[in-house]
Amino acid sequence: MHNTNLAVENSAHTLGQRFVQLFGGSPRVYQAPGRVNLIGEHTDYNDGFVMPAAIGFYTRVSVAPRHDRKLVIHSENYSEQVEFDLDRLPATRAGHWSDYVVGVVKMLVRSGKQLGGANLLVDGNVPQGAGLSSSASIEVAVGYALLDLADQASDRTESDPNKIDRTKLALLCQQAENEFVGARCGIMDQFVASHGERARALLLDCRSLEYRLLPLPDDVALAICNTMVKHSIAKGEYNQRRAECESGVRALSKYLPNARALRDVTPEDLETYGHELPDVVRRRCRHVIGENGRVLQAAAALERGDLQAFGKLMLESHRSLRDDFEVSCSELDLMVELAKQAEGVYGTRMTGGGFGGCTIALVHAGCVEAFQRTVHEGYERSTGCKPEIYVCSAADGVGQVA
Ligand code: GLA
């Protein structure tokens, strides 16, 4: 992706100009990225390990203070404007794009932040319903923007990005999603939107929230293939998988009293006690326990520059998600098969919550164009539907851009 920085600056500037047209004032512009998960799927809410990277698709938020207690939010994507009174925020979600903003505002207020009125203009290019975390990117962009605004209003004239605790921000945005929007997601998406870094994958321990940034080789592209099958994790399947994992832990903790989450169960434990579990629950547990091991092995492979080994782990992850966790679908499986056959592909798998959305392939940079062509043609031939393929590199997390 050439000239990404220039494109970002241009569009940040345009968003600022548009803000002035709509509201007047002197806005600041912030952005938070979408993400792709390289490996570690459905492990975050089991206190396990994940390895996502932030990608060069963003939600941008332009913001300036108001003199009253109103929040006026304009969405460029929906060409719609909504207003809230900070002292009378809605108690429940409305099933509207503004839920993400309101949820974050409510969590900020609950955490003790003094917020004043503000105008916000929101615009984004993260594909929606594609499993690339457009929702986390709006939450984190809005959260960061409002925290920075509150800090400017309180004690400083110049904002200091280091003052914002990115881990707290991620947790707060996850709470907004869990408690207001109604999806019981884990911490992965909000964390990488907050802490991601250019050219790095992020290895996160979802229990301790300790993380390490691992360099991704320059000559490897992240090819994200959108099946165009829309997914929505707010729908019941995601929460059901989570409940199945929790019931597995409850049953196993009879034998393993120290097991608080599937993170604490080893493959040997599952061998020994797995027959006590209903078949479906046992397979869900087997996926999560195996996947945690694969993430750690993948991190070691990346650190020694062994992309072949990394790629094999991605393929195993896909099989496990398809057969044991049952969150794939025929379009994702087809995309994986097509990518596997293309030249220069180290590995590929479904990415994100599943039931549609995208696959990720690690592709040698020199082979990317041929990859796009063959996968595109093959997918269209089999399904009659044109996929979208985004060639990305890892990008920075949330920050101020203008
Ligand atoms: C969604 C959730 C994440 C994670 C993934 C599956 O993206 O938001 O927290 O659980 O699904 O790995």
mmCIF file of N, CA and C in Angstrom, residues 238-360:
data_model
loop_
_atom_site.group_PDB
_atom_site.id
_atom_site.type_symbol
_atom_site.label_atom_id
_atom_site.label_comp_id
_atom_site.label_asym_id
_atom_site.label_seq_id
_atom_site.Cartn_x
_atom_site.Cartn_y
_atom_site.Cartn_z
ATOM 1 N N TYR A 238 -22.357 -16.255 18.290
ATOM 2 C CA TYR A 238 -21.114 -15.915 18.991
ATOM 3 C C TYR A 238 -21.303 -16.109 20.498
ATOM 4 N N ASN A 239 -22.389 -15.534 21.010
ATOM 5 C CA ASN A 239 -22.642 -15.651 22.449
ATOM 6 C C ASN A 239 -22.857 -17.117 22.842
ATOM 7 N N GLN A 240 -23.440 -17.893 21.921
ATOM 8 C CA GLN A 240 -23.649 -19.318 22.199
ATOM 9 C C GLN A 240 -22.317 -20.067 22.320
ATOM 10 N N ARG A 241 -21.359 -19.761 21.395
ATOM 11 C CA ARG A 241 -20.042 -20.405 21.487
ATOM 12 C C ARG A 241 -19.397 -20.074 22.825
ATOM 13 N N ARG A 242 -19.548 -18.831 23.218
ATOM 14 C CA ARG A 242 -18.941 -18.398 24.473
ATOM 15 C C ARG A 242 -19.551 -19.174 25.648
ATOM 16 N N ALA A 243 -20.855 -19.325 25.607
ATOM 17 C CA ALA A 243 -21.543 -20.054 26.681
ATOM 18 C C ALA A 243 -21.095 -21.527 26.693
ATOM 19 N N GLU A 244 -20.887 -22.112 25.508
ATOM 20 C CA GLU A 244 -20.436 -23.516 25.451
ATOM 21 C C GLU A 244 -19.050 -23.661 26.095
ATOM 22 N N CYS A 245 -18.171 -22.696 25.819
ATOM 23 C CA CYS A 245 -16.831 -22.733 26.430
ATOM 24 C C CYS A 245 -16.949 -22.638 27.946
ATOM 25 N N GLU A 246 -17.822 -21.755 28.399
ATOM 26 C CA GLU A 246 -17.972 -21.577 29.850
ATOM 27 C C GLU A 246 -18.546 -22.834 30.506
ATOM 28 N N SER A 247 -19.453 -23.507 29.795
ATOM 29 C CA SER A 247 -20.016 -24.719 30.395
ATOM 30 C C SER A 247 -18.944 -25.818 30.430
ATOM 31 N N GLY A 248 -18.037 -25.820 29.457
ATOM 32 C CA GLY A 248 -16.909 -26.763 29.472
ATOM 33 C C GLY A 248 -16.035 -26.537 30.707
ATOM 34 N N VAL A 249 -15.728 -25.287 30.989
ATOM 35 C CA VAL A 249 -14.884 -24.994 32.159
ATOM 36 C C VAL A 249 -15.586 -25.420 33.445
ATOM 37 N N ARG A 250 -16.885 -25.114 33.522
ATOM 38 C CA ARG A 250 -17.635 -25.487 34.740
ATOM 39 C C ARG A 250 -17.565 -26.996 34.974
ATOM 40 N N ALA A 251 -17.781 -27.762 33.903
ATOM 41 C CA ALA A 251 -17.772 -29.225 34.057
ATOM 42 C C ALA A 251 -16.361 -29.728 34.401
ATOM 43 N N LEU A 252 -15.347 -29.163 33.752
ATOM 44 C CA LEU A 252 -13.981 -29.648 33.983
ATOM 45 C C LEU A 252 -13.448 -29.230 35.351
ATOM 46 N N SER A 253 -13.986 -28.140 35.889
ATOM 47 C CA SER A 253 -13.438 -27.653 37.160
ATOM 48 C C SER A 253 -13.761 -28.604 38.333
ATOM 49 N N LYS A 254 -14.664 -29.547 38.104
ATOM 50 C CA LYS A 254 -14.890 -30.597 39.128
ATOM 51 C C LYS A 254 -13.597 -31.388 39.341
ATOM 52 N N TYR A 255 -12.881 -31.593 38.233
ATOM 53 C CA TYR A 255 -11.637 -32.381 38.299
ATOM 54 C C TYR A 255 -10.406 -31.482 38.414
ATOM 55 N N LEU A 256 -10.559 -30.249 37.923
ATOM 56 C CA LEU A 256 -9.420 -29.314 37.892
ATOM 57 C C LEU A 256 -9.855 -28.057 38.659
ATOM 58 N N PRO A 257 -9.778 -28.111 39.975
ATOM 59 C CA PRO A 257 -10.358 -27.027 40.768
ATOM 60 C C PRO A 257 -9.724 -25.663 40.484
ATOM 61 N N ASN A 258 -8.512 -25.647 39.940
ATOM 62 C CA ASN A 258 -7.887 -24.342 39.681
ATOM 63 C C ASN A 258 -8.212 -23.772 38.306
ATOM 64 N N ALA A 259 -9.001 -24.503 37.528
ATOM 65 C CA ALA A 259 -9.300 -24.023 36.169
ATOM 66 C C ALA A 259 -10.385 -22.945 36.220
ATOM 67 N N ARG A 260 -9.988 -21.712 35.891
ATOM 68 C CA ARG A 260 -10.957 -20.598 35.874
ATOM 69 C C ARG A 260 -11.477 -20.371 34.465
ATOM 70 N N ALA A 261 -10.676 -20.779 33.484
ATOM 71 C CA ALA A 261 -11.024 -20.565 32.073
ATOM 72 C C ALA A 261 -10.354 -21.663 31.266
ATOM 73 N N LEU A 262 -10.716 -21.799 29.983
ATOM 74 C CA LEU A 262 -10.087 -22.862 29.170
ATOM 75 C C LEU A 262 -8.583 -22.654 29.059
ATOM 76 N N ARG A 263 -8.121 -21.455 29.268
ATOM 77 C CA ARG A 263 -6.691 -21.161 29.342
ATOM 78 C C ARG A 263 -5.956 -22.099 30.318
ATOM 79 N N ASP A 264 -6.676 -22.505 31.372
ATOM 80 C CA ASP A 264 -6.029 -23.291 32.423
ATOM 81 C C ASP A 264 -6.111 -24.797 32.167
ATOM 82 N N VAL A 265 -6.695 -25.193 31.040
ATOM 83 C CA VAL A 265 -6.866 -26.626 30.757
ATOM 84 C C VAL A 265 -5.855 -27.038 29.682
ATOM 85 N N THR A 266 -5.103 -28.102 29.940
ATOM 86 C CA THR A 266 -4.099 -28.553 28.968
ATOM 87 C C THR A 266 -4.725 -29.594 28.026
ATOM 88 N N PRO A 267 -4.062 -29.858 26.906
ATOM 89 C CA PRO A 267 -4.568 -30.920 26.025
ATOM 90 C C PRO A 267 -4.654 -32.260 26.753
ATOM 91 N N GLU A 268 -3.718 -32.515 27.666
ATOM 92 C CA GLU A 268 -3.732 -33.789 28.418
ATOM 93 C C GLU A 268 -4.939 -33.842 29.357
ATOM 94 N N ASP A 269 -5.239 -32.714 29.999
ATOM 95 C CA ASP A 269 -6.440 -32.661 30.859
ATOM 96 C C ASP A 269 -7.676 -33.034 30.053
ATOM 97 N N LEU A 270 -7.749 -32.493 28.839
ATOM 98 C CA LEU A 270 -8.937 -32.744 28.018
ATOM 99 C C LEU A 270 -9.014 -34.224 27.613
ATOM 100 N N GLU A 271 -7.836 -34.778 27.318
ATOM 101 C CA GLU A 271 -7.758 -36.224 27.028
ATOM 102 C C GLU A 271 -8.358 -37.019 28.191
ATOM 103 N N THR A 272 -7.927 -36.668 29.399
ATOM 104 C CA THR A 272 -8.304 -37.435 30.586
ATOM 105 C C THR A 272 -9.777 -37.261 30.952
ATOM 106 N N TYR A 273 -10.256 -36.009 30.931
ATOM 107 C CA TYR A 273 -11.606 -35.760 31.471
ATOM 108 C C TYR A 273 -12.657 -35.429 30.408
ATOM 109 N N GLY A 274 -12.202 -35.322 29.142
ATOM 110 C CA GLY A 274 -13.097 -34.873 28.075
ATOM 111 C C GLY A 274 -14.342 -35.727 27.901
ATOM 112 N N HIS A 275 -14.234 -37.039 28.238
ATOM 113 C CA HIS A 275 -15.402 -37.920 28.032
ATOM 114 C C HIS A 275 -16.572 -37.525 28.924
ATOM 115 N N GLU A 276 -16.304 -36.694 29.930
ATOM 116 C CA GLU A 276 -17.379 -36.231 30.817
ATOM 117 C C GLU A 276 -18.242 -35.162 30.146
ATOM 118 N N LEU A 277 -17.736 -34.608 29.039
ATOM 119 C CA LEU A 277 -18.430 -33.467 28.424
ATOM 120 C C LEU A 277 -19.316 -33.933 27.283
ATOM 121 N N PRO A 278 -20.431 -33.219 27.033
ATOM 122 C CA PRO A 278 -21.197 -33.492 25.812
ATOM 123 C C PRO A 278 -20.282 -33.296 24.601
ATOM 124 N N ASP A 279 -20.511 -34.046 23.538
ATOM 125 C CA ASP A 279 -19.607 -34.026 22.385
ATOM 126 C C ASP A 279 -19.352 -32.607 21.856
ATOM 127 N N VAL A 280 -20.415 -31.821 21.715
ATOM 128 C CA VAL A 280 -20.242 -30.460 21.162
ATOM 129 C C VAL A 280 -19.311 -29.641 22.059
ATOM 130 N N VAL A 281 -19.541 -29.697 23.340
ATOM 131 C CA VAL A 281 -18.747 -28.900 24.282
ATOM 132 C C VAL A 281 -17.286 -29.366 24.253
ATOM 133 N N ARG A 282 -17.098 -30.669 24.175
ATOM 134 C CA ARG A 282 -15.730 -31.203 24.133
ATOM 135 C C ARG A 282 -14.983 -30.691 22.895
ATOM 136 N N ARG A 283 -15.680 -30.629 21.769
ATOM 137 C CA ARG A 283 -15.028 -30.139 20.546
ATOM 138 C C ARG A 283 -14.737 -28.638 20.632
ATOM 139 N N ARG A 284 -15.657 -27.883 21.242
ATOM 140 C CA ARG A 284 -15.399 -26.441 21.425
ATOM 141 C C ARG A 284 -14.132 -26.251 22.286
ATOM 142 N N CYS A 285 -14.047 -27.054 23.354
ATOM 143 C CA CYS A 285 -12.882 -26.946 24.243
ATOM 144 C C CYS A 285 -11.608 -27.341 23.498
ATOM 145 N N ARG A 286 -11.710 -28.403 22.705
ATOM 146 C CA ARG A 286 -10.518 -28.870 21.978
ATOM 147 C C ARG A 286 -10.006 -27.775 21.050
ATOM 148 N N HIS A 287 -10.922 -27.068 20.393
ATOM 149 C CA HIS A 287 -10.463 -25.971 19.535
ATOM 150 C C HIS A 287 -9.688 -24.931 20.347
ATOM 151 N N VAL A 288 -10.292 -24.472 21.425
ATOM 152 C CA VAL A 288 -9.695 -23.343 22.170
ATOM 153 C C VAL A 288 -8.332 -23.746 22.752
ATOM 154 N N ILE A 289 -8.285 -24.939 23.318
ATOM 155 C CA ILE A 289 -7.042 -25.381 23.962
ATOM 156 C C ILE A 289 -5.944 -25.553 22.901
ATOM 157 N N GLY A 290 -6.293 -26.170 21.774
ATOM 158 C CA GLY A 290 -5.323 -26.332 20.681
ATOM 159 C C GLY A 290 -4.892 -24.987 20.115
ATOM 160 N N GLU A 291 -5.842 -24.085 19.979
ATOM 161 C CA GLU A 291 -5.561 -22.777 19.364
ATOM 162 C C GLU A 291 -4.593 -21.963 20.232
ATOM 163 N N ASN A 292 -4.760 -22.031 21.537
ATOM 164 C CA ASN A 292 -3.822 -21.320 22.414
ATOM 165 C C ASN A 292 -2.393 -21.806 22.180
ATOM 166 N N GLY A 293 -2.243 -23.131 22.070
ATOM 167 C CA GLY A 293 -0.915 -23.691 21.792
ATOM 168 C C GLY A 293 -0.392 -23.211 20.445
ATOM 169 N N ARG A 294 -1.278 -23.164 19.447
ATOM 170 C CA ARG A 294 -0.841 -22.742 18.102
ATOM 171 C C ARG A 294 -0.368 -21.284 18.104
ATOM 172 N N VAL A 295 -1.022 -20.425 18.872
ATOM 173 C CA VAL A 295 -0.607 -19.011 18.881
ATOM 174 C C VAL A 295 0.826 -18.903 19.413
ATOM 175 N N LEU A 296 1.119 -19.623 20.480
ATOM 176 C CA LEU A 296 2.463 -19.529 21.062
ATOM 177 C C LEU A 296 3.505 -20.109 20.105
ATOM 178 N N GLN A 297 3.131 -21.200 19.443
ATOM 179 C CA GLN A 297 4.060 -21.770 18.447
ATOM 180 C C GLN A 297 4.246 -20.818 17.270
ATOM 181 N N ALA A 298 3.163 -20.140 16.871
ATOM 182 C CA ALA A 298 3.240 -19.203 15.742
ATOM 183 C C ALA A 298 4.135 -18.017 16.103
ATOM 184 N N ALA A 299 4.045 -17.561 17.361
ATOM 185 C CA ALA A 299 4.891 -16.438 17.796
ATOM 186 C C ALA A 299 6.360 -16.851 17.713
ATOM 187 N N ALA A 300 6.655 -18.068 18.161
ATOM 188 C CA ALA A 300 8.040 -18.550 18.110
ATOM 189 C C ALA A 300 8.495 -18.661 16.655
ATOM 190 N N ALA A 301 7.608 -19.140 15.781
ATOM 191 C CA ALA A 301 7.958 -19.288 14.362
ATOM 192 C C ALA A 301 8.261 -17.920 13.751
ATOM 193 N N LEU A 302 7.441 -16.937 14.085
ATOM 194 C CA LEU A 302 7.655 -15.590 13.530
ATOM 195 C C LEU A 302 8.982 -15.023 14.023
ATOM 196 N N GLU A 303 9.275 -15.255 15.284
ATOM 197 C CA GLU A 303 10.515 -14.725 15.846
ATOM 198 C C GLU A 303 11.757 -15.356 15.218
ATOM 199 N N ARG A 304 11.629 -16.597 14.753
ATOM 200 C CA ARG A 304 12.803 -17.176 14.083
ATOM 201 C C ARG A 304 12.684 -17.061 12.566
ATOM 202 N N GLY A 305 11.684 -16.319 12.109
ATOM 203 C CA GLY A 305 11.540 -16.053 10.670
ATOM 204 C C GLY A 305 11.073 -17.253 9.878
ATOM 205 N N ASP A 306 10.394 -18.198 10.537
ATOM 206 C CA ASP A 306 9.968 -19.425 9.864
ATOM 207 C C ASP A 306 8.500 -19.298 9.416
ATOM 208 N N LEU A 307 8.321 -18.704 8.245
ATOM 209 C CA LEU A 307 6.954 -18.455 7.773
ATOM 210 C C LEU A 307 6.249 -19.726 7.327
ATOM 211 N N GLN A 308 7.031 -20.713 6.922
ATOM 212 C CA GLN A 308 6.405 -21.993 6.543
ATOM 213 C C GLN A 308 5.692 -22.593 7.742
ATOM 214 N N ALA A 309 6.390 -22.585 8.879
ATOM 215 C CA ALA A 309 5.794 -23.146 10.101
ATOM 216 C C ALA A 309 4.587 -22.315 10.512
ATOM 217 N N PHE A 310 4.708 -20.996 10.407
ATOM 218 C CA PHE A 310 3.597 -20.107 10.755
ATOM 219 C C PHE A 310 2.373 -20.454 9.905
ATOM 220 N N GLY A 311 2.623 -20.623 8.609
ATOM 221 C CA GLY A 311 1.536 -20.901 7.673
ATOM 222 C C GLY A 311 0.836 -22.224 7.963
ATOM 223 N N LYS A 312 1.631 -23.239 8.360
ATOM 224 C CA LYS A 312 1.019 -24.543 8.679
ATOM 225 C C LYS A 312 0.076 -24.412 9.863
ATOM 226 N N LEU A 313 0.492 -23.600 10.834
ATOM 227 C CA LEU A 313 -0.354 -23.394 12.019
ATOM 228 C C LEU A 313 -1.655 -22.684 11.638
ATOM 229 N N MET A 314 -1.571 -21.767 10.657
ATOM 230 C CA MET A 314 -2.793 -21.090 10.199
ATOM 231 C C MET A 314 -3.775 -22.100 9.604
ATOM 232 N N LEU A 315 -3.235 -23.034 8.816
ATOM 233 C CA LEU A 315 -4.108 -24.037 8.193
ATOM 234 C C LEU A 315 -4.749 -24.947 9.244
ATOM 235 N N GLU A 316 -3.957 -25.302 10.266
ATOM 236 C CA GLU A 316 -4.518 -26.124 11.345
ATOM 237 C C GLU A 316 -5.609 -25.360 12.082
ATOM 238 N N SER A 317 -5.360 -24.067 12.281
ATOM 239 C CA SER A 317 -6.350 -23.227 12.960
ATOM 240 C C SER A 317 -7.659 -23.239 12.171
ATOM 241 N N HIS A 318 -7.548 -23.113 10.853
ATOM 242 C CA HIS A 318 -8.776 -23.102 10.045
ATOM 243 C C HIS A 318 -9.540 -24.422 10.184
ATOM 244 N N ARG A 319 -8.802 -25.508 10.114
ATOM 245 C CA ARG A 319 -9.481 -26.822 10.210
ATOM 246 C C ARG A 319 -10.223 -26.956 11.539
ATOM 247 N N SER A 320 -9.566 -26.486 12.587
ATOM 248 C CA SER A 320 -10.151 -26.600 13.913
ATOM 249 C C SER A 320 -11.392 -25.697 14.054
ATOM 250 N N LEU A 321 -11.322 -24.515 13.461
ATOM 251 C CA LEU A 321 -12.476 -23.605 13.500
ATOM 252 C C LEU A 321 -13.640 -24.167 12.687
ATOM 253 N N ARG A 322 -13.286 -24.855 11.599
ATOM 254 C CA ARG A 322 -14.315 -25.422 10.715
ATOM 255 C C ARG A 322 -14.963 -26.658 11.361
ATOM 256 N N ASP A 323 -14.121 -27.575 11.868
ATOM 257 C CA ASP A 323 -14.652 -28.876 12.279
ATOM 258 C C ASP A 323 -15.043 -28.918 13.760
ATOM 259 N N ASP A 324 -14.258 -28.297 14.621
ATOM 260 C CA ASP A 324 -14.525 -28.389 16.056
ATOM 261 C C ASP A 324 -15.333 -27.194 16.582
ATOM 262 N N PHE A 325 -14.956 -26.011 16.169
ATOM 263 C CA PHE A 325 -15.668 -24.844 16.715
ATOM 264 C C PHE A 325 -16.891 -24.497 15.871
ATOM 265 N N GLU A 326 -16.875 -24.977 14.622
ATOM 266 C CA GLU A 326 -18.024 -24.806 13.703
ATOM 267 C C GLU A 326 -18.479 -23.359 13.550
ATOM 268 N N VAL A 327 -17.485 -22.501 13.200
ATOM 269 C CA VAL A 327 -17.826 -21.098 12.939
ATOM 270 C C VAL A 327 -17.452 -20.683 11.512
ATOM 271 N N SER A 328 -17.059 -21.682 10.680
ATOM 272 C CA SER A 328 -16.760 -21.339 9.287
ATOM 273 C C SER A 328 -18.055 -21.448 8.474
ATOM 274 N N CYS A 329 -17.948 -21.287 7.173
ATOM 275 C CA CYS A 329 -19.096 -21.512 6.288
ATOM 276 C C CYS A 329 -18.510 -21.914 4.934
ATOM 277 N N SER A 330 -19.366 -22.349 3.997
ATOM 278 C CA SER A 330 -18.818 -22.913 2.757
ATOM 279 C C SER A 330 -18.007 -21.873 1.990
ATOM 280 N N GLU A 331 -18.410 -20.607 2.042
ATOM 281 C CA GLU A 331 -17.682 -19.566 1.298
ATOM 282 C C GLU A 331 -16.280 -19.343 1.892
ATOM 283 N N LEU A 332 -16.182 -19.364 3.226
ATOM 284 C CA LEU A 332 -14.857 -19.206 3.855
ATOM 285 C C LEU A 332 -13.967 -20.405 3.515
ATOM 286 N N ASP A 333 -14.559 -21.604 3.562
ATOM 287 C CA ASP A 333 -13.776 -22.808 3.248
ATOM 288 C C ASP A 333 -13.282 -22.774 1.805
ATOM 289 N N LEU A 334 -14.149 -22.312 0.905
ATOM 290 C CA LEU A 334 -13.760 -22.225 -0.502
ATOM 291 C C LEU A 334 -12.604 -21.226 -0.667
ATOM 292 N N MET A 335 -12.721 -20.081 -0.011
ATOM 293 C CA MET A 335 -11.687 -19.055 -0.127
ATOM 294 C C MET A 335 -10.339 -19.585 0.364
ATOM 295 N N VAL A 336 -10.385 -20.361 1.448
ATOM 296 C CA VAL A 336 -9.157 -20.944 1.998
ATOM 297 C C VAL A 336 -8.570 -21.943 0.993
ATOM 298 N N GLU A 337 -9.423 -22.781 0.409
ATOM 299 C CA GLU A 337 -8.927 -23.773 -0.563
ATOM 300 C C GLU A 337 -8.296 -23.079 -1.767
ATOM 301 N N LEU A 338 -8.935 -22.015 -2.253
ATOM 302 C CA LEU A 338 -8.401 -21.296 -3.423
ATOM 303 C C LEU A 338 -7.051 -20.666 -3.093
ATOM 304 N N ALA A 339 -6.968 -20.056 -1.912
ATOM 305 C CA ALA A 339 -5.724 -19.382 -1.533
ATOM 306 C C ALA A 339 -4.593 -20.385 -1.347
ATOM 307 N N LYS A 340 -4.935 -21.543 -0.786
ATOM 308 C CA LYS A 340 -3.930 -22.583 -0.525
ATOM 309 C C LYS A 340 -3.222 -22.996 -1.812
ATOM 310 N N GLN A 341 -4.019 -22.983 -2.911
ATOM 311 C CA GLN A 341 -3.455 -23.457 -4.183
ATOM 312 C C GLN A 341 -2.641 -22.391 -4.901
ATOM 313 N N ALA A 342 -2.750 -21.141 -4.476
ATOM 314 C CA ALA A 342 -2.037 -20.071 -5.184
ATOM 315 C C ALA A 342 -0.555 -20.090 -4.805
ATOM 316 N N GLU A 343 0.246 -19.536 -5.699
ATOM 317 C CA GLU A 343 1.692 -19.556 -5.472
ATOM 318 C C GLU A 343 2.098 -18.490 -4.441
ATOM 319 N N GLY A 344 3.115 -18.807 -3.668
ATOM 320 C CA GLY A 344 3.666 -17.812 -2.739
ATOM 321 C C GLY A 344 2.862 -17.633 -1.462
ATOM 322 N N VAL A 345 1.927 -18.578 -1.206
ATOM 323 C CA VAL A 345 1.092 -18.464 0.004
ATOM 324 C C VAL A 345 1.702 -19.323 1.116
ATOM 325 N N TYR A 346 2.019 -18.685 2.252
ATOM 326 C CA TYR A 346 2.582 -19.433 3.390
ATOM 327 C C TYR A 346 1.475 -20.138 4.171
ATOM 328 N N GLY A 347 0.349 -19.442 4.315
ATOM 329 C CA GLY A 347 -0.755 -20.028 5.075
ATOM 330 C C GLY A 347 -1.977 -19.165 4.939
ATOM 331 N N THR A 348 -3.123 -19.737 5.278
ATOM 332 C CA THR A 348 -4.381 -18.997 5.153
ATOM 333 C C THR A 348 -5.423 -19.609 6.080
ATOM 334 N N ARG A 349 -6.377 -18.792 6.495
ATOM 335 C CA ARG A 349 -7.435 -19.261 7.406
ATOM 336 C C ARG A 349 -8.552 -18.232 7.435
ATOM 337 N N MET A 350 -9.701 -18.640 7.983
ATOM 338 C CA MET A 350 -10.732 -17.630 8.242
ATOM 339 C C MET A 350 -10.214 -16.726 9.353
ATOM 340 N N THR A 351 -10.705 -15.493 9.404
ATOM 341 C CA THR A 351 -10.250 -14.573 10.443
ATOM 342 C C THR A 351 -11.459 -13.874 11.071
ATOM 343 N N GLY A 352 -11.387 -13.611 12.363
ATOM 344 C CA GLY A 352 -12.497 -12.945 13.053
ATOM 345 C C GLY A 352 -13.510 -13.949 13.575
ATOM 346 N N GLY A 353 -14.681 -13.459 13.906
ATOM 347 C CA GLY A 353 -15.702 -14.289 14.564
ATOM 348 C C GLY A 353 -16.212 -15.441 13.718
ATOM 349 N N GLY A 354 -16.248 -15.277 12.386
ATOM 350 C CA GLY A 354 -16.689 -16.359 11.498
ATOM 351 C C GLY A 354 -18.099 -16.173 10.969
ATOM 352 N N PHE A 355 -18.672 -17.251 10.421
ATOM 353 C CA PHE A 355 -20.013 -17.242 9.801
ATOM 354 C C PHE A 355 -20.078 -16.277 8.621
ATOM 355 N N GLY A 356 -18.986 -16.132 7.910
ATOM 356 C CA GLY A 356 -18.921 -15.149 6.824
ATOM 357 C C GLY A 356 -17.740 -14.230 7.087
ATOM 358 N N GLY A 357 -17.697 -13.116 6.378
ATOM 359 C CA GLY A 357 -16.576 -12.202 6.568
ATOM 360 C C GLY A 357 -15.365 -12.627 5.753
ATOM 361 N N CYS A 358 -14.175 -12.549 6.322
ATOM 362 C CA CYS A 358 -12.941 -12.641 5.544
ATOM 363 C C CYS A 358 -12.051 -13.820 5.922
ATOM 364 N N THR A 359 -11.160 -14.117 4.974
ATOM 365 C CA THR A 359 -10.020 -14.980 5.281
ATOM 366 C C THR A 359 -8.775 -14.103 5.231
ATOM 367 N N ILE A 360 -7.695 -14.611 5.839
ATOM 368 C CA ILE A 360 -6.403 -13.930 5.749
ATOM 369 C C ILE A 360 -5.418 -14.908 5.130
#
